[in-house]
Amino acid sequence: MEQTLEHARGGALAAALHRAGYKLTNPRLAVLYVLEGGMCHASPQEVYAAGCAVYPTLGLATVYRTLDILTELGLARPSYLGDAAQRFTLHHDHHHYHLVCDACGLITDVDEEALGSVTDEIAGRLGFRARGHYLEIYGVCQRCQSSN
Amino acid sequence: MEQTLEHARGGALAAALHRAGYKLTNPRLAVLYVLEGGMCHASPQEVYAAGCAVYPTLGLATVYRTLDILTELGLARPSYLGDAAQRFTLHHDHHHYHLVCDACGLITDVDEEALGSVTDEIAGRLGFRARGHYLEIYGVCQRCQSSN
DNA sequence: GTCCTAACTGAGAACTATTTTCAAGTAGGG
DNA sequence: CCCTACTTGAAAATAGTTCTCAGTTAGGAC
């Protein structure tokens, strides 16, 4: 268990937090570990549940606080994938976005460099300095189309 | 007042509700009137406040219920513009999206046909039947850039 | 290594937003 | 005009998020 937290300490998120002057505490490392471990569209509640497996005394308030810090540092961002729950998505260097199926709730990640240049161009034309974008396409996924 | 409600009755939203078998009651017409009157990025609370001006006994629960109906019919959609509040956006025929300023909260609507064809093409390639998309570009608007 | 202090923590209270419940009211087909 | 299923507003219930606070801890100074 301690080992997993130490592992998170070496990650990119931990480095960014440290650089910004935040302490690398075990609760925070547990949250970072969960996020970096592939739980990339997690609600605070889900992060909390997964984090407790790594660091049992983790508190829900700390999860919210850590996600706030990541948002403030521009490393994550709240997103809202179809359902009402607030979710957080880690930022990546590449442009990526979501296909959300209205029928089964499946979320598919897609990388598309082309889209990034389109949005950057539009923003630039309007004098807007873009920091990032969030795109969600909703509809019906391939599997749900065939099962109807 | 009654006149404004009658005006809403003639709108596209009212027609769609009627077609779907929903009754055109005064509370619903008040909500539709507010939405069609340009309050296009409104939170339920804001719709409620504006709706009360048109139909004073309007209840908040009815606003939520009406927005749910519109969402169910695909006429509106929850969106989340930077701040934490849930907001609803009316669907339009054209592709439109939002520039959200992180500094002042300004929301700028942009129409861009080019974007629609990009997203449709991508979705099609993946076998996904797109019903719509939601794009938000966040960053700093022109005015906030100069005032710093 | 140990001390120190500002930063951080968990638990639960408080707060806010949303949904549900229910008795009373109403649209609109017959 | 009547009837009935649908709709309503108010209040209670629920769910999600933030705040408060006394105790704990990271990590720089020595």
Coordinates of C-alpha atoms (C1' of nucleotides) in Angstrom, one line a residue:
Chain A
M1 CA 0.0 0.0 0.0
E2 CA 2.7 2.4 1.0
Q3 CA 4.4 1.3 -2.2
T4 CA 1.5 2.5 -4.4
L5 CA 1.6 5.9 -2.7
E6 CA 5.3 6.2 -3.3
H7 CA 4.7 5.3 -6.9
A8 CA 2.3 8.2 -7.2
R9 CA 4.9 10.5 -5.7
G10 CA 7.0 10.0 -8.9
G11 CA 4.2 10.9 -11.2
A12 CA 3.7 14.0 -13.3
L13 CA 0.8 15.3 -11.2
A14 CA 2.8 15.0 -7.9
A15 CA 5.6 16.9 -9.5
A16 CA 3.3 19.7 -10.6
L17 CA 1.7 19.9 -7.1
H18 CA 5.1 20.1 -5.5
R19 CA 6.3 22.7 -8.0
A20 CA 3.3 24.8 -7.0
G21 CA 4.1 24.6 -3.4
Y22 CA 1.6 22.0 -2.3
K23 CA 2.7 19.3 0.2
L24 CA 2.7 15.8 -1.0
T25 CA 0.6 14.1 1.7
N26 CA -0.6 10.6 1.6
P27 CA -4.3 11.5 1.0
R28 CA -3.3 13.6 -2.0
L29 CA -1.0 10.9 -3.3
A30 CA -3.9 8.4 -3.0
V31 CA -6.1 10.7 -5.2
L32 CA -3.3 11.2 -7.7
Y33 CA -2.7 7.5 -7.8
V34 CA -6.3 6.8 -8.6
L35 CA -6.5 9.4 -11.3
E36 CA -3.3 8.3 -13.0
G37 CA -4.3 4.7 -12.8
G38 CA -6.8 5.1 -15.6
M39 CA -9.9 6.4 -13.7
C40 CA -10.0 9.3 -16.1
H41 CA -13.7 10.1 -16.1
A42 CA -14.4 9.7 -12.4
S43 CA -16.8 11.5 -10.3
P44 CA -15.6 12.7 -6.9
Q45 CA -17.5 9.9 -5.3
E46 CA -15.8 7.3 -7.5
V47 CA -12.4 8.7 -6.8
Y48 CA -13.2 8.6 -3.1
A49 CA -14.2 5.0 -3.2
A50 CA -11.2 3.9 -5.2
G51 CA -8.9 6.1 -3.1
C52 CA -10.1 4.4 0.1
A53 CA -8.8 1.1 -1.2
V54 CA -5.3 2.6 -1.3
Y55 CA -5.5 4.9 1.8
P56 CA -8.4 3.8 4.0
T57 CA -8.8 6.9 6.1
L58 CA -9.2 9.1 3.1
G59 CA -11.9 11.7 3.5
L60 CA -14.4 12.8 0.9
A61 CA -13.6 16.5 1.6
T62 CA -10.0 15.9 0.8
V63 CA -10.9 14.4 -2.6
Y64 CA -12.9 17.5 -3.4
R65 CA -10.0 19.7 -2.3
T66 CA -7.5 17.8 -4.3
L67 CA -9.6 17.9 -7.4
D68 CA -10.0 21.7 -6.9
I69 CA -6.2 22.1 -6.7
L70 CA -5.8 20.1 -9.9
T71 CA -8.4 22.2 -11.6
E72 CA -6.8 25.4 -10.4
L73 CA -3.4 24.3 -11.8
G74 CA -5.0 23.5 -15.1
L75 CA -4.3 19.8 -14.8
A76 CA -7.8 18.6 -14.7
R77 CA -11.2 20.0 -15.4
P78 CA -14.8 19.3 -14.5
S79 CA -16.7 17.8 -17.3
Y80 CA -20.2 16.6 -17.6
L81 CA -20.7 13.4 -19.5
G82 CA -24.4 13.0 -20.2
D83 CA -25.5 12.1 -16.7
A84 CA -26.0 14.7 -14.1
A85 CA -23.0 13.8 -12.0
Q86 CA -20.0 16.2 -12.0
R87 CA -16.9 14.4 -13.3
F88 CA -13.3 15.4 -13.6
T89 CA -11.1 14.7 -16.6
L90 CA -7.4 14.9 -16.6
H91 CA -5.9 17.2 -19.1
H92 CA -3.5 15.7 -21.5
D93 CA -1.1 17.3 -23.9
H94 CA -3.0 16.0 -26.9
H95 CA -6.5 17.1 -27.9
H96 CA -9.0 14.5 -26.9
Y97 CA -12.7 14.4 -26.6
H98 CA -15.6 12.2 -25.8
L99 CA -18.3 10.3 -27.6
V100 CA -21.2 9.8 -25.2
C101 CA -23.8 7.2 -26.0
D102 CA -27.3 8.4 -24.9
A103 CA -28.5 4.8 -24.8
C104 CA -25.9 2.9 -22.8
G105 CA -23.8 5.7 -21.4
L106 CA -20.6 4.4 -23.0
I107 CA -17.9 7.0 -23.1
T108 CA -15.3 6.7 -25.9
D109 CA -12.2 8.8 -25.9
V110 CA -10.9 10.0 -29.2
D111 CA -7.7 11.8 -30.1
E112 CA -8.0 14.2 -33.0
E113 CA -5.2 16.7 -33.6
A114 CA -7.2 18.1 -36.5
L115 CA -9.9 19.4 -34.2
G116 CA -7.4 21.2 -32.0
S117 CA -6.2 23.3 -34.9
V118 CA -9.7 24.1 -35.9
T119 CA -10.6 25.4 -32.5
D120 CA -7.4 27.3 -32.1
E121 CA -7.9 29.0 -35.4
I122 CA -11.4 30.1 -34.6
A123 CA -10.5 31.3 -31.1
G124 CA -7.5 33.3 -32.5
R125 CA -9.7 34.9 -35.1
L126 CA -11.9 36.3 -32.4
G127 CA -9.1 37.6 -30.2
F128 CA -9.7 34.9 -27.6
R129 CA -6.7 33.3 -26.0
A130 CA -7.7 29.6 -25.7
R131 CA -6.4 27.6 -22.8
G132 CA -8.2 24.4 -23.8
H133 CA -11.4 23.1 -25.0
Y134 CA -14.0 20.5 -24.1
L135 CA -15.9 18.7 -26.8
E136 CA -18.6 16.1 -26.2
I137 CA -20.5 14.4 -29.1
Y138 CA -23.6 12.7 -28.0
G139 CA -25.7 10.2 -29.9
V140 CA -25.9 6.5 -30.2
C141 CA -22.9 4.2 -30.3
Q142 CA -22.4 1.4 -32.9
R143 CA -23.4 -1.4 -30.5
C144 CA -26.7 0.2 -29.4
Q145 CA -27.6 0.9 -33.1
S146 CA -27.4 -2.8 -33.9
S147 CA -29.2 -4.0 -30.8
N148 CA -32.3 -2.1 -31.7
Chain B
M1 CA -49.1 39.1 -19.3
E2 CA -51.7 36.7 -20.7
Q3 CA -50.6 38.0 -24.0
T4 CA -47.0 36.9 -23.6
L5 CA -48.1 33.4 -22.7
E6 CA -50.3 33.3 -25.8
H7 CA -47.3 34.4 -27.7
A8 CA -45.2 31.5 -26.4
R9 CA -48.0 29.1 -27.4
G10 CA -47.2 29.9 -31.0
G11 CA -43.5 29.1 -30.7
A12 CA -41.6 26.1 -32.0
L13 CA -41.1 24.7 -28.5
A14 CA -44.8 24.8 -27.7
A15 CA -45.6 23.0 -30.9
A16 CA -43.1 20.3 -30.1
L17 CA -44.5 19.8 -26.6
H18 CA -48.0 19.5 -28.0
R19 CA -46.9 17.1 -30.7
A20 CA -45.4 14.9 -28.0
G21 CA -48.7 14.8 -26.1
Y22 CA -47.8 17.3 -23.3
K23 CA -50.4 19.8 -22.2
L24 CA -49.7 23.5 -22.9
T25 CA -50.3 24.9 -19.4
N26 CA -49.5 28.5 -18.4
P27 CA -46.5 27.5 -16.2
R28 CA -45.0 25.6 -19.1
L29 CA -45.7 28.5 -21.5
A30 CA -44.0 30.9 -19.1
V31 CA -40.8 28.7 -19.1
L32 CA -40.9 28.4 -22.9
Y33 CA -41.4 32.2 -23.2
V34 CA -38.3 32.9 -21.1
L35 CA -36.1 30.4 -23.0
E36 CA -37.2 31.7 -26.4
G37 CA -36.8 35.3 -25.3
G38 CA -33.1 35.0 -25.4
M39 CA -32.2 33.6 -22.0
C40 CA -30.3 30.9 -23.7
H41 CA -27.7 30.0 -21.1
A42 CA -29.9 30.1 -18.1
S43 CA -29.7 28.0 -14.9
P44 CA -33.0 26.6 -13.6
Q45 CA -32.9 29.3 -10.9
E46 CA -32.6 32.1 -13.4
V47 CA -35.4 30.7 -15.6
Y48 CA -37.5 30.5 -12.4
A49 CA -36.8 34.1 -11.5
A50 CA -37.6 35.4 -15.0
G51 CA -40.6 33.1 -15.3
C52 CA -42.1 34.5 -12.2
A53 CA -42.2 38.0 -13.8
V54 CA -44.5 36.5 -16.5
Y55 CA -46.4 34.0 -14.4
P56 CA -46.1 34.9 -10.7
T57 CA -47.3 31.6 -9.1
L58 CA -44.7 29.6 -11.1
G59 CA -43.0 27.0 -8.9
L60 CA -39.4 26.0 -9.1
A61 CA -40.2 22.3 -9.4
T62 CA -42.2 23.0 -12.5
V63 CA -39.2 24.7 -14.1
Y64 CA -37.1 21.6 -13.4
R65 CA -39.8 19.4 -14.8
T66 CA -40.2 21.5 -18.0
L67 CA -36.5 21.6 -18.6
D68 CA -36.4 17.8 -18.2
I69 CA -39.2 17.5 -20.8
L70 CA -37.3 19.7 -23.2
T71 CA -34.1 17.6 -22.6
E72 CA -36.0 14.4 -23.2
L73 CA -37.4 15.7 -26.4
G74 CA -33.9 16.7 -27.5
L75 CA -34.8 20.4 -27.6
A76 CA -32.5 21.5 -24.9
R77 CA -29.5 20.1 -23.1
P78 CA -27.8 20.7 -19.8
S79 CA -24.4 22.3 -20.3
Y80 CA -21.9 23.5 -17.8
L81 CA -20.2 26.7 -18.6
G82 CA -17.2 27.1 -16.5
D83 CA -18.9 27.7 -13.2
A84 CA -20.4 24.9 -11.2
A85 CA -24.1 25.7 -11.9
Q86 CA -26.0 23.5 -14.2
R87 CA -27.3 25.4 -17.1
F88 CA -29.6 24.6 -20.0
T89 CA -29.0 25.5 -23.6
L90 CA -31.6 25.4 -26.3
H91 CA -30.7 23.4 -29.3
H92 CA -30.7 25.2 -32.6
D93 CA -30.5 23.9 -36.1
H94 CA -27.1 25.4 -36.7
H95 CA -24.0 24.3 -34.9
H96 CA -23.1 26.7 -32.2
Y97 CA -20.7 26.7 -29.3
H98 CA -19.3 28.7 -26.5
L99 CA -16.2 30.6 -25.7
V100 CA -16.0 30.9 -21.9
C101 CA -13.7 33.4 -20.2
D102 CA -12.0 32.0 -17.2
A103 CA -11.4 35.5 -15.8
C104 CA -14.7 37.3 -16.2
G105 CA -17.1 34.5 -17.0
L106 CA -18.2 36.0 -20.2
I107 CA -19.9 33.5 -22.5
T108 CA -19.7 34.2 -26.3
D109 CA -21.8 32.3 -28.7
V110 CA -20.2 31.4 -32.0
D111 CA -21.7 29.8 -35.1
E112 CA -19.4 27.7 -37.1
E113 CA -20.7 25.4 -39.7
A114 CA -17.2 24.1 -40.4
L115 CA -17.0 22.6 -37.0
G116 CA -20.2 20.6 -37.5
S117 CA -18.9 18.9 -40.6
V118 CA -15.6 18.0 -38.7
T119 CA -17.4 16.4 -35.8
D120 CA -19.9 14.6 -38.1
E121 CA -17.2 13.2 -40.2
I122 CA -15.3 11.9 -37.2
A123 CA -18.3 10.4 -35.6
G124 CA -19.3 8.7 -38.8
R125 CA -15.9 7.2 -39.2
L126 CA -16.3 5.5 -35.9
G127 CA -19.7 4.2 -36.5
F128 CA -21.2 6.6 -34.0
R129 CA -24.6 8.1 -34.9
A130 CA -24.2 11.7 -33.7
R131 CA -27.3 13.5 -32.5
G132 CA -25.5 16.7 -31.5
H133 CA -22.4 18.0 -29.9
Y134 CA -21.3 20.3 -27.2
L135 CA -18.1 22.3 -27.5
E136 CA -16.8 24.7 -25.0
I137 CA -13.5 26.6 -25.5
Y138 CA -12.1 28.1 -22.3
G139 CA -9.4 30.7 -21.9
V140 CA -9.2 34.4 -21.6
C141 CA -11.3 36.8 -23.6
Q142 CA -10.0 39.8 -25.5
R143 CA -11.1 42.4 -22.9
C144 CA -9.5 40.5 -20.0
Q145 CA -6.3 40.2 -21.9
S146 CA -5.9 43.9 -22.3
S147 CA -7.0 44.8 -18.7
N148 CA -4.0 42.9 -17.3
Chain C
dG1 C1' 17.8 13.4 13.6
dT2 C1' 14.5 16.9 16.0
dC3 C1' 11.9 20.9 16.2
dC4 C1' 8.7 24.0 14.5
dT5 C1' 5.0 26.1 12.0
dA6 C1' 2.1 26.7 8.4
dA7 C1' -0.3 23.6 5.7
dC8 C1' -3.2 19.8 5.7
dT9 C1' -6.5 16.3 7.4
dG10 C1' -11.1 13.7 8.6
dA11 C1' -15.6 14.0 10.6
dG12 C1' -19.6 16.0 10.6
dA13 C1' -22.3 20.2 10.4
dA14 C1' -24.1 23.3 7.1
dC15 C1' -25.5 24.6 2.9
dT16 C1' -27.2 24.4 -1.8
dA17 C1' -29.3 22.3 -5.7
dT18 C1' -32.5 18.9 -7.3
dT19 C1' -36.1 15.5 -6.9
dT20 C1' -40.1 13.5 -4.8
dT21 C1' -44.6 13.6 -2.6
dC22 C1' -49.2 14.8 -2.4
dA23 C1' -53.5 17.1 -2.2
dA24 C1' -55.6 20.6 -5.1
dG25 C1' -56.2 22.5 -9.8
dT26 C1' -56.6 22.5 -14.9
dA27 C1' -56.3 21.4 -20.1
dG28 C1' -58.7 19.7 -23.6
dG29 C1' -61.0 15.6 -25.7
dG30 C1' -65.6 13.9 -25.7
Chain D
dC1 C1' -70.0 21.7 -20.1
dC2 C1' -67.9 17.5 -17.9
dC3 C1' -64.8 14.4 -16.8
dT4 C1' -60.4 12.4 -16.0
dA5 C1' -55.7 12.0 -16.5
dC6 C1' -52.2 15.2 -16.4
dT7 C1' -50.2 19.0 -14.2
dT8 C1' -49.3 22.1 -10.4
dG9 C1' -47.1 24.6 -6.2
dA10 C1' -45.4 23.9 -1.6
dA11 C1' -43.0 21.5 1.4
dA12 C1' -40.4 17.5 2.7
dA13 C1' -36.7 14.5 1.4
dT14 C1' -32.6 13.5 -0.8
dA15 C1' -28.1 14.1 -2.9
dG16 C1' -24.0 16.6 -3.8
dT17 C1' -20.7 19.9 -2.3
dT18 C1' -18.5 23.2 0.9
dC19 C1' -17.3 24.8 5.4
dT20 C1' -15.6 24.5 10.2
dC21 C1' -12.6 23.1 13.5
dA22 C1' -9.6 20.6 16.5
dG23 C1' -6.0 17.4 15.8
dT24 C1' -2.1 15.8 12.6
dT25 C1' 1.7 16.2 9.4
dA26 C1' 5.2 17.5 5.7
dG27 C1' 9.3 19.3 5.1
dG28 C1' 12.5 23.4 5.8
dA29 C1' 15.6 25.1 9.5
dC30 C1' 18.7 23.8 12.6

